[in-house]
Amino acid sequence: MTFRSPRPLIGQCTPFGPAHSDSVTHPPHQRRLVEREQQKLTVARDSSHVKGKMEQHTGAVDFNILLATDSYKVTHYKQYPPNTSKVYSYFECREKRTDSTKLRKVKYDKTVFYGLQYILNKYLKGQVVTPEKIQEAKEVYREHFQDDVFNEKGWNYILEKYKGHLPIEIKAVPEGSVIPRGNVLFTVESTDPECYWLTNWVETILVQSWYPITVATNSREQKKILAKYLMETSGSLVGLEYKLHDFGYRGVSSQETAGIGASAHLVNFKGTDTVAGIGVIKKYYGTKDPVPGYSVPAAEHSTITAWGKDHEKDAFEHIVKQFPSVPVSIVSDSYDIYNACEKIWGEDLRSLIEMRSADAPLLVRPDSGNPLDTVLKVLEILGKKFHPVENSKGYKVLPPYIRVIQGDGVDINTLQEIVEGMKKHRWSIENISFGSGGALLQKLTRDLLNCSFKCSYVVTNGLGVNVFKDPVADPNKRSKKGRLSLHRTPSGDFVTLEEGKGDLEEYGEDLLHTVFRNGKIVKTYTFDEVRDNAKLKESEVKDLLL
Amino acid sequence: MAAQDFNFLLATDSYKITHYKQYPPNVSKVYSYFECRHKKGAQFSEVVFFGLQYLLKKYLAGPVVTEEKIQEAKVFYQMHFKQSVFDEEGWRKVLEKYDGRLPIRIKAVPEGKIVPRGNVLFTVENTDPDFFWLTNFIETMLVQMWYPITVATISREFKKILAKHLKATSGSLEGLDLKLHDFGYRGVSSQESAALGGAAHLVNFCSTDTVAGLLMAQRYYACPMAGFSIPAAEHSTIISWGRSREKDAYECLLDQFPSGPVAVVSDSYDIFKACKHIWGDKLKERVMERSEDSPLIIRPDSGDPAETLIEVIKILEECFGCSLNSVGYKVLPSYLRIIQGDGIDLNSINEILEKLSDEGWSAENVFFGCGSALVQKLNRDTLNCAFKCSYVEANGKGMDVYKQPVTDPSKGSKRGRLCLRRNSDGFIETVERGAGKPEEDMLVTVFENGTIVQEYTLDEIRKAAQLWEDDVSPSQHNKEDGPTLDIHQKHIMNGVH
């Protein structure tokens, strides 16, 4: 949005696209910089061919917190009131006071707090400011703004006084906590009066915690649905943790997202194919179990279709025999799912399937069509070929050596429809498990839970001021005021106290704990603790069954 | 992604670990392809191919297999499956035979190319019969291409809408590539996605606050500085002054950034009062002191986007006046502009621009910022991205393979070895079953046996992805652009497959 002709862009855009010639757009003193960078790039590219992947990763070492923020934040140190010595901000999943959109089936009135520890460990702890990083940022921003707006002095102060450690304090609710919307989840404040501007510099990176929070919350809501129907149709919750398998690796937007999102799903479940999530948990949380998530051998279309259309049966038979003693899932819709269930599984390979055990069932996987209709029809066909029994609750259960897994079109709404439809048709939820990809890890935005980060308190001229926004056009966007704390009332409800009122003893302890201070992580949670905090409480399950 | 930590053997869907046991005996080649499937009534008919070079450089090039990584994977999968299924020997052979480089060939359409839905975009095949299982092992990673492709495509759709309105209401396309600013850094799911999505937007525009995208364009696409930004306020820098000092906060911004544009979010309490009483009255003189090179850009950030914007522009007209441009649309004084960055998506931006022009306002008056609709609110189904096996060789014989589920015909896949070409009518089409001629194939080998053999710069990609004349004004012909706009390109626009 630069308007400064004759500076770049304006007037240099060709009618049908931008002009991008650096020699044209950069004044001479800046051209040198560009050339230097190009040289650097060339070197990096060349070595990458030689050294390969190791050289390619930009990763943690290369990560520059000075370049990991929204551009405009680079200019904010100039904008706070004079003599500001502290900025204090907080993060919440706002409660929607008015909902103009259509009534959602799922209300998401509580959120699972998860993922901050990853961000702190990976990006914020330790010496994150170095002379090289300051220099790099200075050069990038000069080109980016076509001006010297970068706060070099401020960053040098952090480098010198704190050896490059960030002088901020972050207090947060314990990871895994299930907290009603509209409460503070974490607060951030500068600890050095000179670094008032740093609080909101890290907003961009911290707000990305919306993602693990939202995945964990949405996954937990699906767990509630599954728990309810599993309990109603089988009388127990056995196997609940394996009912929703993560199929989302390919459908997320990056490797890093896959790691974060998949780990968030594993807060609630134990089945995953998104290997990256396990790496995140092992590295940033830790578990007592060797791995926090499991999988089973399974076919994909290529391993079936590679046999040719006339050899689908051979493919099925081969794969079933390859994995005799563990569960094996076989996608059966390459050509005709119903024919596959009736003729191949139900007749040609029936005796082979009957030899399998409860520990090593065949999982038939449909992968197209309307999810509910397809599941019901598949169950009906399999029920005719492999005779179901009635369980203690009066619902039909296929023999233990055969199950169904539905992994296409599964989101929280279709999941509800399928389990409800199965119940109506007297099928126990024991017969099925689900896979979810895009809906579990990608079809989510920051708006689902209205995650936002707002400044609520500043100190100017030595005086603390409670601040807030309250836009006339949208009362939902009103923010909290002053210093915040989170408490439990005697009746067990959560309450956020504003304007520093939580300092009074009568409200009991603040549930926000300092997790980060001046570059050090001072409190961590194991993944077992996270899971324990987020587990479905007996009272919740009881409520679901009402 | 931490460099040393990344283990290619752990970057796939678990089940793929078990697939080497599942292919037919004596398979020697698996050949798969990626497409954005055509779907009846789909919103987007063509896609921008972008992002493969990043994936190749970051994750696939060079020796990616080491003995340590094999051991790590072996131990891991043993625990993950609670049994031994990992193909340790197969991977060790990659290490021994190829020094850990992947015996794979990837052919792809050039980055930046605009391709109608339903065509092959890239193909993957093993180059050594021992490693037939490797082709689809990397599916998981390569399918993540859906993301940069989808962002670049959506961003280009924004550009089409903006171009159409800008041309119609100002007579030119000046400033087009600064009209849509990327506000999405905080709203994406990770730093890496921010970089990838941010870079994909920069294929079409030069305006961003997502710094990560700039670094990606530098490091992977040889563009020293791909996008620009300006100083701008956020709510914290306004409200920290206290509610009674909103005017002081605004004045501070004008003082701090006298030369060059500055954007000021003005809805902390009441956007309309801020426009009328602060900008349009108390600070009116200060605003008028600014120039075309250093405008004040007022930013509303709540309420219905179209209604709010119209009301804001009317208030500003009352306070500052306006003039008519050469095509008869109203323009605020050149020292004053508006940026709308809340609630922007493809639908709302069109609605806003239509309302503006209905009320006689030129699109010159406004800029847009877009966050989640640009870089997060999209998924692999937006363009139906899929990767499928279409050809195998077993016992020395080639066979075209495909899936064709009765329960969903749109999931049918292509057959055989594929070639992308322009037919004699100028349409881009995919030739199946190995019937394509190599000399007319638009797919270029970009990766072979661990080495990247073809690279593109962002400049090249931007040129390839430029809007065509038909995108802007279907009925007009602009001779000046003749050389860059051959008959084929026009045809692609109407191409249906």
Coordinates of C-alpha atoms in Angstrom, one line a residue, chain A residues 263-503:
Chain A
S263 CA -0.4 -33.8 19.0
A264 CA -3.5 -31.8 19.9
H265 CA -5.8 -34.7 18.8
L266 CA -3.7 -37.1 20.9
V267 CA -4.6 -35.1 24.0
N268 CA -8.0 -36.9 23.7
F269 CA -7.3 -40.0 21.6
K270 CA -4.6 -42.6 21.0
G271 CA -5.1 -43.5 17.3
T272 CA -3.2 -41.6 14.7
D273 CA -1.5 -41.9 11.3
T274 CA 0.0 -38.5 11.5
V275 CA 3.4 -39.5 12.7
A276 CA 4.6 -35.9 13.1
G277 CA 2.3 -35.4 16.1
I278 CA 4.2 -38.0 18.1
G279 CA 7.5 -36.2 17.5
V280 CA 6.1 -33.0 18.8
I281 CA 4.8 -34.7 22.0
K282 CA 8.1 -36.5 22.6
K283 CA 10.2 -33.5 22.1
Y284 CA 8.1 -30.8 23.8
Y285 CA 6.0 -32.6 26.4
G286 CA 7.1 -36.2 27.1
T287 CA 5.1 -39.2 28.1
K288 CA 5.6 -42.2 30.4
D289 CA 4.5 -44.5 27.5
P290 CA 7.1 -44.9 24.8
V291 CA 4.7 -43.5 22.3
P292 CA 1.5 -41.6 22.8
G293 CA -0.2 -42.8 19.6
Y294 CA -0.7 -46.0 17.7
S295 CA -1.6 -47.3 14.3
V296 CA -2.4 -50.5 12.4
P297 CA -1.4 -51.8 9.0
A298 CA -3.8 -50.6 6.3
A299 CA -4.2 -50.5 2.6
E300 CA -4.6 -47.5 0.4
H301 CA -6.1 -47.3 -3.0
S302 CA -2.7 -47.7 -4.8
T303 CA -2.0 -51.0 -3.1
I304 CA -5.4 -52.3 -4.3
T305 CA -5.6 -50.8 -7.7
A306 CA -2.0 -51.7 -8.6
W307 CA -3.3 -55.3 -8.8
G308 CA -5.7 -54.3 -11.6
K309 CA -9.4 -54.2 -11.6
D310 CA -9.9 -57.9 -12.1
H311 CA -7.7 -58.7 -9.1
E312 CA -9.3 -56.9 -6.3
K313 CA -9.9 -60.1 -4.5
D314 CA -6.2 -61.1 -4.9
A315 CA -5.2 -57.8 -3.4
F316 CA -7.5 -58.2 -0.4
E317 CA -6.4 -61.8 0.2
H318 CA -2.7 -60.9 -0.1
I319 CA -2.9 -58.1 2.3
V320 CA -5.0 -59.9 4.9
K321 CA -2.5 -62.7 4.8
Q322 CA 0.4 -60.3 5.2
F323 CA -0.9 -59.2 8.6
P324 CA -2.4 -62.2 10.2
S325 CA -1.9 -61.3 13.9
V326 CA -2.8 -57.6 14.1
P327 CA -5.8 -55.5 13.0
V328 CA -5.7 -54.7 9.3
S329 CA -7.7 -52.1 7.5
I330 CA -8.6 -52.5 3.9
V331 CA -10.1 -49.8 1.7
S332 CA -12.7 -51.5 -0.3
D333 CA -14.4 -48.9 -2.5
S334 CA -11.9 -48.8 -5.4
Y335 CA -14.6 -50.1 -7.7
D336 CA -17.7 -51.1 -5.8
I337 CA -17.8 -51.1 -2.0
Y338 CA -21.0 -53.1 -1.9
N339 CA -19.8 -55.8 -4.2
A340 CA -16.6 -56.0 -2.3
C341 CA -18.5 -56.5 1.0
E342 CA -20.9 -59.0 -0.3
K343 CA -18.9 -61.0 -2.8
I344 CA -15.3 -60.7 -1.8
W345 CA -15.3 -60.3 2.0
G346 CA -18.7 -62.1 2.5
E347 CA -18.1 -65.0 0.1
D348 CA -14.8 -65.4 -1.6
L349 CA -12.7 -64.6 1.5
R350 CA -15.2 -65.3 4.2
S351 CA -13.4 -68.3 5.7
L352 CA -10.1 -66.4 5.7
I353 CA -11.8 -63.6 7.7
E354 CA -13.5 -66.0 10.1
M355 CA -10.1 -67.3 11.1
R356 CA -9.1 -63.9 12.4
S357 CA -9.4 -63.0 16.1
A358 CA -10.7 -60.2 18.2
D359 CA -7.1 -58.9 18.5
A360 CA -6.6 -59.0 14.8
P361 CA -9.8 -58.1 13.1
L362 CA -10.3 -57.1 9.5
L363 CA -11.4 -53.4 9.3
V364 CA -13.4 -52.8 6.2
R365 CA -13.0 -49.3 5.0
P366 CA -15.5 -47.6 2.7
D367 CA -14.2 -44.3 1.3
S368 CA -16.9 -42.6 -0.8
G369 CA -20.6 -41.9 -0.9
N370 CA -22.8 -40.4 1.7
P371 CA -21.1 -41.4 5.0
L372 CA -24.2 -42.5 6.9
D373 CA -25.9 -44.3 4.1
T374 CA -22.7 -46.1 3.1
V375 CA -22.0 -47.2 6.7
L376 CA -25.5 -48.5 7.2
K377 CA -25.5 -50.4 4.0
V378 CA -22.1 -51.9 4.6
L379 CA -23.2 -53.0 8.1
E380 CA -26.3 -54.5 6.6
I381 CA -24.4 -56.4 4.0
L382 CA -21.8 -57.6 6.4
G383 CA -24.5 -58.5 8.9
K384 CA -26.1 -60.8 6.4
K385 CA -22.8 -62.6 5.7
F386 CA -21.2 -62.5 9.2
H387 CA -23.9 -63.0 11.7
P388 CA -24.1 -60.4 14.5
V389 CA -25.0 -61.0 18.1
E390 CA -26.9 -58.9 20.4
N391 CA -25.0 -57.2 23.3
S392 CA -26.2 -56.6 26.8
K393 CA -27.8 -53.3 25.7
G394 CA -29.7 -55.0 22.9
Y395 CA -27.6 -53.7 20.0
K396 CA -26.2 -55.8 17.2
V397 CA -22.5 -56.5 17.2
L398 CA -20.6 -58.1 14.3
P399 CA -18.3 -61.1 15.1
P400 CA -15.2 -59.8 16.8
Y401 CA -13.0 -60.6 13.8
I402 CA -14.7 -58.0 11.6
R403 CA -15.2 -54.2 12.0
V404 CA -15.8 -51.1 9.9
I405 CA -13.8 -47.9 9.8
Q406 CA -15.3 -44.9 8.1
G407 CA -12.7 -42.3 7.2
D408 CA -14.3 -40.3 4.5
G409 CA -16.4 -37.2 5.1
V410 CA -16.2 -37.4 8.8
D411 CA -16.6 -34.2 10.7
I412 CA -18.2 -33.4 14.1
N413 CA -21.6 -33.2 12.4
T414 CA -21.5 -36.3 10.2
L415 CA -20.0 -38.2 13.2
Q416 CA -23.1 -37.3 15.2
E417 CA -25.3 -38.3 12.3
I418 CA -23.6 -41.6 11.8
V419 CA -23.6 -42.8 15.4
E420 CA -27.2 -41.6 15.8
G421 CA -28.2 -43.5 12.6
M422 CA -26.4 -46.6 13.7
K423 CA -28.2 -46.5 17.1
K424 CA -31.5 -46.1 15.3
H425 CA -30.8 -49.2 13.3
R426 CA -29.8 -51.0 16.4
W427 CA -26.1 -51.2 15.6
S428 CA -23.7 -50.9 18.5
I429 CA -20.9 -48.3 18.2
E430 CA -18.6 -51.2 19.0
N431 CA -18.8 -52.1 15.3
I432 CA -17.1 -49.0 14.0
S433 CA -14.3 -46.6 14.4
F434 CA -13.7 -43.4 12.5
G435 CA -10.9 -41.6 10.7
S436 CA -10.9 -37.9 10.2
G437 CA -8.5 -35.7 8.3
G438 CA -9.3 -32.3 7.0
A439 CA -12.1 -31.7 9.5
L440 CA -10.0 -32.7 12.4
L441 CA -6.8 -30.7 11.5
Q442 CA -7.5 -28.2 8.8
K443 CA -11.1 -27.1 8.5
L444 CA -10.7 -24.8 11.5
T445 CA -10.1 -21.1 11.9
R446 CA -9.3 -18.7 14.7
D447 CA -13.0 -17.6 14.6
L448 CA -14.4 -21.0 15.6
L449 CA -13.5 -20.2 19.2
N450 CA -13.0 -16.4 18.7
C451 CA -9.4 -16.5 19.9
S452 CA -8.0 -13.1 20.6
F453 CA -5.2 -11.3 22.3
K454 CA -5.8 -7.9 23.7
C455 CA -4.0 -5.3 25.7
S456 CA -5.8 -4.7 29.0
Y457 CA -3.4 -2.7 31.2
V458 CA -0.5 -0.3 30.7
V459 CA 1.7 1.7 33.0
T460 CA 2.4 5.3 31.8
N461 CA 4.3 7.9 33.8
G462 CA 4.4 5.4 36.7
L463 CA 0.6 5.1 36.7
G464 CA -1.3 1.9 36.0
V465 CA -4.3 2.3 33.6
N466 CA -6.9 -0.3 32.8
V467 CA -7.6 -0.2 29.1
F468 CA -10.0 -2.0 26.8
K469 CA -11.6 -1.8 23.3
D470 CA -15.3 -1.6 22.9
P471 CA -16.3 -1.1 19.3
V472 CA -19.8 0.3 18.9
A473 CA -20.5 -1.9 15.9
D474 CA -19.8 -5.2 17.6
P475 CA -20.2 -5.7 21.3
N476 CA -18.7 -9.2 21.0
K477 CA -15.3 -7.6 20.4
R478 CA -15.3 -5.8 23.7
S479 CA -12.2 -6.7 25.7
K480 CA -11.4 -7.2 29.4
K481 CA -9.9 -4.5 31.6
G482 CA -6.9 -4.3 33.8
R483 CA -4.8 -7.1 35.2
L484 CA -6.6 -10.4 35.1
S485 CA -6.7 -13.6 37.2
L486 CA -8.6 -16.8 36.9
H487 CA -10.3 -18.4 39.9
R488 CA -12.8 -21.0 40.9
T489 CA -15.8 -20.0 42.8
P490 CA -17.0 -22.2 45.8
S491 CA -19.5 -23.8 43.4
G492 CA -16.7 -24.9 41.1
D493 CA -17.3 -22.4 38.3
F494 CA -14.4 -20.6 36.6
V495 CA -14.3 -16.8 36.9
T496 CA -12.0 -14.2 35.4
L497 CA -11.4 -11.2 37.7
E498 CA -10.5 -8.0 36.0
E499 CA -8.9 -4.8 37.2
G500 CA -6.5 -6.5 39.5
K501 CA -9.2 -7.6 41.9
G502 CA -7.8 -11.1 42.1
D503 CA -5.1 -9.8 44.3

